Amino acid sequence: LYWLCRTTPRSVWLLAIAIIGSNAVILTLYDLLSGGQRSGIARYLFPTYLLIQLAIAYLFASRFSEKNAYNWLWRLVFMGLIALGIFSCKISADAPTWWHKYSDYYNAEAAAIINQSPHPLVIGSSDRVSRVVSLSYQLNPQVQVLLLKETALPVITAKFSDIFLFRPTGELYQAIEQNPALKLHPLHPLAALWQIQAAGDRSPRGSGTSDL
């Protein structure tokens, strides 16, 4: 960005700085006012990332076009940058989660907990179906999923080894928490995963069947 501002006309670098600055400032101000985290979400920062990549491309292009003793060094740096990019993509592809996953960052850990159960049921809210779908890609085939439109928990007659509550709405969570016949046992607070048990059930997770 420094090289872009130093060697291009004002109209060029002002446009780049304006796009980067407005993108970051708007998101940051919104977070400060609403208490959100949008300024840390990768998909909202695409304009900033794009302009940074264009600035880097301009730096290398301008360096390559010059004939001097250091031209080979810039080509070596460029090749190193490409190699680091490929290496980073390889690590990201093999990782169970990555920094830009935002609220789904802990899905892999939640799925690992659920998959330990031989015949589990995962209960979620239909208003957050995308979160449950994201989790489902990492669940074993024997895991069953129940999406609720309302806050009332239906009578579950089938026998399940464990019943989990994943990413519920505030209303659904409060309805289950205030039900005297049920209790919620937190398994992974950061992943918003709980186990639903009968109020008198003190058996550890996965030790038997749940009949609610």
Coordinates of C-alpha atoms in Angstrom, one line a residue:
L1 CA 0.0 0.0 0.0
Y2 CA 2.9 2.3 0.7
W3 CA 4.4 1.7 -2.7
L4 CA 1.0 2.2 -4.3
C5 CA 0.5 5.5 -2.6
R6 CA 4.0 6.6 -3.5
T7 CA 4.1 5.7 -7.2
T8 CA 0.6 6.1 -8.5
P9 CA -1.6 9.2 -9.2
R10 CA -3.6 10.5 -6.3
S11 CA -6.9 9.5 -7.9
V12 CA -5.6 5.8 -7.9
W13 CA -4.3 5.5 -4.4
L14 CA -7.1 7.6 -2.9
L15 CA -9.7 5.2 -4.4
A16 CA -7.8 2.2 -2.9
I17 CA -7.5 3.7 0.6
A18 CA -11.1 4.9 0.5
I19 CA -12.4 1.4 -0.2
I20 CA -10.2 -0.2 2.4
G21 CA -10.9 2.4 5.0
S22 CA -14.6 2.6 4.5
N23 CA -15.0 -1.1 4.7
A24 CA -13.1 -1.4 7.9
V25 CA -14.5 1.8 9.6
I26 CA -18.1 1.0 8.8
L27 CA -17.8 -2.6 10.2
T28 CA -15.8 -1.4 13.3
L29 CA -18.3 1.4 14.1
Y30 CA -21.2 -1.0 13.7
D31 CA -19.5 -3.5 16.1
L32 CA -18.9 -0.8 18.7
L33 CA -22.5 0.3 18.6
S34 CA -24.2 -3.1 18.5
G35 CA -21.6 -5.2 20.2
G36 CA -21.2 -7.5 17.2
Q37 CA -18.1 -9.2 15.6
R38 CA -18.6 -8.3 11.9
S39 CA -15.3 -6.6 11.6
G40 CA -13.6 -10.0 12.3
I41 CA -15.6 -12.0 9.8
A42 CA -13.7 -12.7 6.6
R43 CA -16.6 -12.5 4.1
Y44 CA -17.4 -8.9 5.1
L45 CA -13.8 -7.9 4.4
F46 CA -13.6 -9.0 0.8
P47 CA -13.2 -5.4 -0.5
T48 CA -10.2 -4.9 1.8
Y49 CA -8.6 -8.2 0.8
L50 CA -9.1 -7.6 -2.9
L51 CA -7.5 -4.1 -2.7
I52 CA -4.5 -5.5 -0.7
Q53 CA -4.0 -8.2 -3.3
L54 CA -4.2 -5.6 -6.1
A55 CA -1.6 -3.5 -4.3
I56 CA 0.7 -6.5 -4.0
A57 CA 0.2 -7.4 -7.6
Y58 CA 1.1 -3.8 -8.6
L59 CA 4.2 -3.9 -6.4
F60 CA 5.6 -7.0 -8.1
A61 CA 4.6 -5.9 -11.6
S62 CA 6.3 -2.5 -11.2
R63 CA 9.4 -4.2 -9.8
F64 CA 9.5 -6.8 -12.6
S65 CA 9.3 -4.1 -15.3
E66 CA 12.5 -2.4 -14.0
K67 CA 15.8 -3.6 -15.2
N68 CA 18.3 -3.5 -12.3
A69 CA 20.6 -5.7 -10.3
Y70 CA 17.8 -6.6 -7.8
N71 CA 15.3 -7.8 -10.3
W72 CA 16.2 -11.4 -9.6
L73 CA 15.6 -10.9 -5.8
W74 CA 12.0 -9.6 -6.5
R75 CA 11.3 -12.7 -8.6
L76 CA 12.6 -14.9 -5.8
V77 CA 10.4 -13.1 -3.3
F78 CA 7.4 -13.5 -5.6
M79 CA 8.1 -17.3 -6.0
G80 CA 8.4 -17.5 -2.2
L81 CA 5.0 -15.8 -1.7
I82 CA 3.3 -18.1 -4.1
A83 CA 4.9 -21.1 -2.3
L84 CA 3.7 -19.8 1.1
G85 CA 0.2 -19.4 -0.4
I86 CA 0.0 -23.0 -1.6
F87 CA 1.4 -24.2 1.7
S88 CA -1.2 -22.2 3.6
C89 CA -4.0 -23.6 1.4
K90 CA -2.8 -27.1 2.0
I91 CA -2.8 -26.6 5.8
S92 CA -6.3 -25.0 5.6
A93 CA -7.7 -27.9 3.5
D94 CA -6.5 -30.5 6.0
A95 CA -7.6 -28.7 9.1
P96 CA -10.9 -29.6 10.7
T97 CA -11.6 -25.9 11.2
W98 CA -10.1 -22.6 10.4
W99 CA -10.0 -19.1 11.8
H100 CA -12.6 -17.6 9.4
K101 CA -15.3 -20.2 10.3
Y102 CA -16.7 -17.6 12.7
S103 CA -19.6 -19.2 14.7
D104 CA -19.0 -22.7 13.2
Y105 CA -15.4 -22.8 14.4
Y106 CA -16.1 -25.4 17.1
N107 CA -18.4 -27.6 15.0
A108 CA -15.7 -30.3 14.7
E109 CA -15.3 -30.6 18.4
A110 CA -19.1 -30.7 18.9
A111 CA -19.4 -33.4 16.3
A112 CA -16.6 -35.4 17.9
I113 CA -18.6 -35.4 21.2
I114 CA -21.8 -36.4 19.5
N115 CA -20.2 -39.1 17.5
Q116 CA -19.0 -40.9 20.6
S117 CA -22.6 -41.8 21.4
P118 CA -23.9 -45.0 19.7
H119 CA -27.4 -43.8 18.9
P120 CA -27.8 -40.1 19.6
L121 CA -30.5 -37.5 18.8
V122 CA -29.5 -33.9 18.1
I123 CA -32.2 -31.3 18.6
G124 CA -31.9 -27.9 17.0
S125 CA -34.1 -24.9 16.0
S126 CA -35.5 -24.6 12.5
D127 CA -34.7 -20.9 12.6
R128 CA -31.0 -21.9 12.7
V129 CA -31.2 -24.8 10.2
S130 CA -28.0 -23.6 8.5
R131 CA -26.0 -24.2 11.7
V132 CA -27.3 -27.7 12.1
V133 CA -26.7 -28.5 8.4
S134 CA -23.1 -27.3 8.8
L135 CA -22.7 -29.6 11.8
S136 CA -24.4 -32.6 10.0
Y137 CA -21.5 -32.9 7.5
Q138 CA -19.3 -34.1 10.3
L139 CA -21.8 -36.4 12.0
N140 CA -21.8 -40.2 11.8
P141 CA -24.7 -41.8 9.8
Q142 CA -26.4 -43.1 13.0
V143 CA -27.0 -39.6 14.3
Q144 CA -30.6 -38.4 14.0
V145 CA -31.5 -34.8 13.9
L146 CA -34.8 -33.1 15.0
L147 CA -35.5 -29.5 14.1
L148 CA -38.2 -27.7 16.2
K149 CA -40.3 -24.9 15.0
E150 CA -41.6 -24.1 18.4
T151 CA -40.2 -24.0 21.9
A152 CA -42.2 -27.0 23.2
L153 CA -40.2 -30.2 23.3
P154 CA -42.3 -33.1 21.8
V155 CA -42.6 -36.5 23.5
I156 CA -39.8 -38.7 22.3
T157 CA -40.8 -42.3 22.4
A158 CA -37.8 -43.8 20.6
K159 CA -34.8 -44.9 22.7
F160 CA -31.7 -42.9 22.2
S161 CA -28.4 -43.3 24.0
D162 CA -28.1 -39.5 24.3
I163 CA -30.1 -36.5 23.4
F164 CA -28.2 -33.3 22.5
L165 CA -29.3 -29.7 22.2
F166 CA -27.3 -27.8 19.6
R167 CA -27.4 -24.1 18.8
P168 CA -30.9 -23.5 20.1
T169 CA -32.7 -20.1 20.0
G170 CA -33.0 -18.3 23.3
E171 CA -36.6 -19.2 23.5
L172 CA -36.0 -22.9 23.0
Y173 CA -33.2 -23.0 25.5
Q174 CA -35.3 -21.2 28.2
A175 CA -38.3 -23.5 27.6
I176 CA -36.2 -26.6 28.2
E177 CA -34.2 -25.1 31.1
Q178 CA -37.5 -24.1 32.8
N179 CA -39.0 -27.5 32.3
P180 CA -38.9 -29.2 35.8
A181 CA -38.8 -32.6 34.2
L182 CA -35.6 -31.9 32.3
K183 CA -32.1 -30.7 32.9
L184 CA -29.4 -29.3 30.7
H185 CA -25.9 -30.5 31.1
P186 CA -23.3 -28.3 29.2
L187 CA -20.9 -30.3 27.1
H188 CA -19.2 -27.6 25.0
P189 CA -20.3 -24.0 25.8
L190 CA -18.3 -22.4 23.0
A191 CA -20.0 -24.7 20.5
A192 CA -23.4 -24.2 22.2
L193 CA -23.9 -27.9 22.8
W194 CA -25.8 -29.4 25.8
Q195 CA -27.1 -32.8 26.8
I196 CA -30.8 -33.1 27.7
Q197 CA -31.5 -35.5 30.5
A198 CA -34.5 -36.3 32.7
A199 CA -34.4 -34.4 36.0
G200 CA -33.7 -37.5 38.0
D201 CA -31.1 -39.0 35.6
R202 CA -27.6 -38.9 37.0
S203 CA -26.0 -41.3 34.6
P204 CA -23.0 -40.1 32.7
R205 CA -23.3 -39.3 29.0
G206 CA -23.5 -42.4 26.8
S207 CA -24.1 -44.8 29.6
G208 CA -27.6 -45.7 28.8
T209 CA -30.8 -44.7 27.0
S210 CA -32.7 -41.5 27.3
D211 CA -36.5 -41.6 27.3
L212 CA -38.1 -38.1 27.4

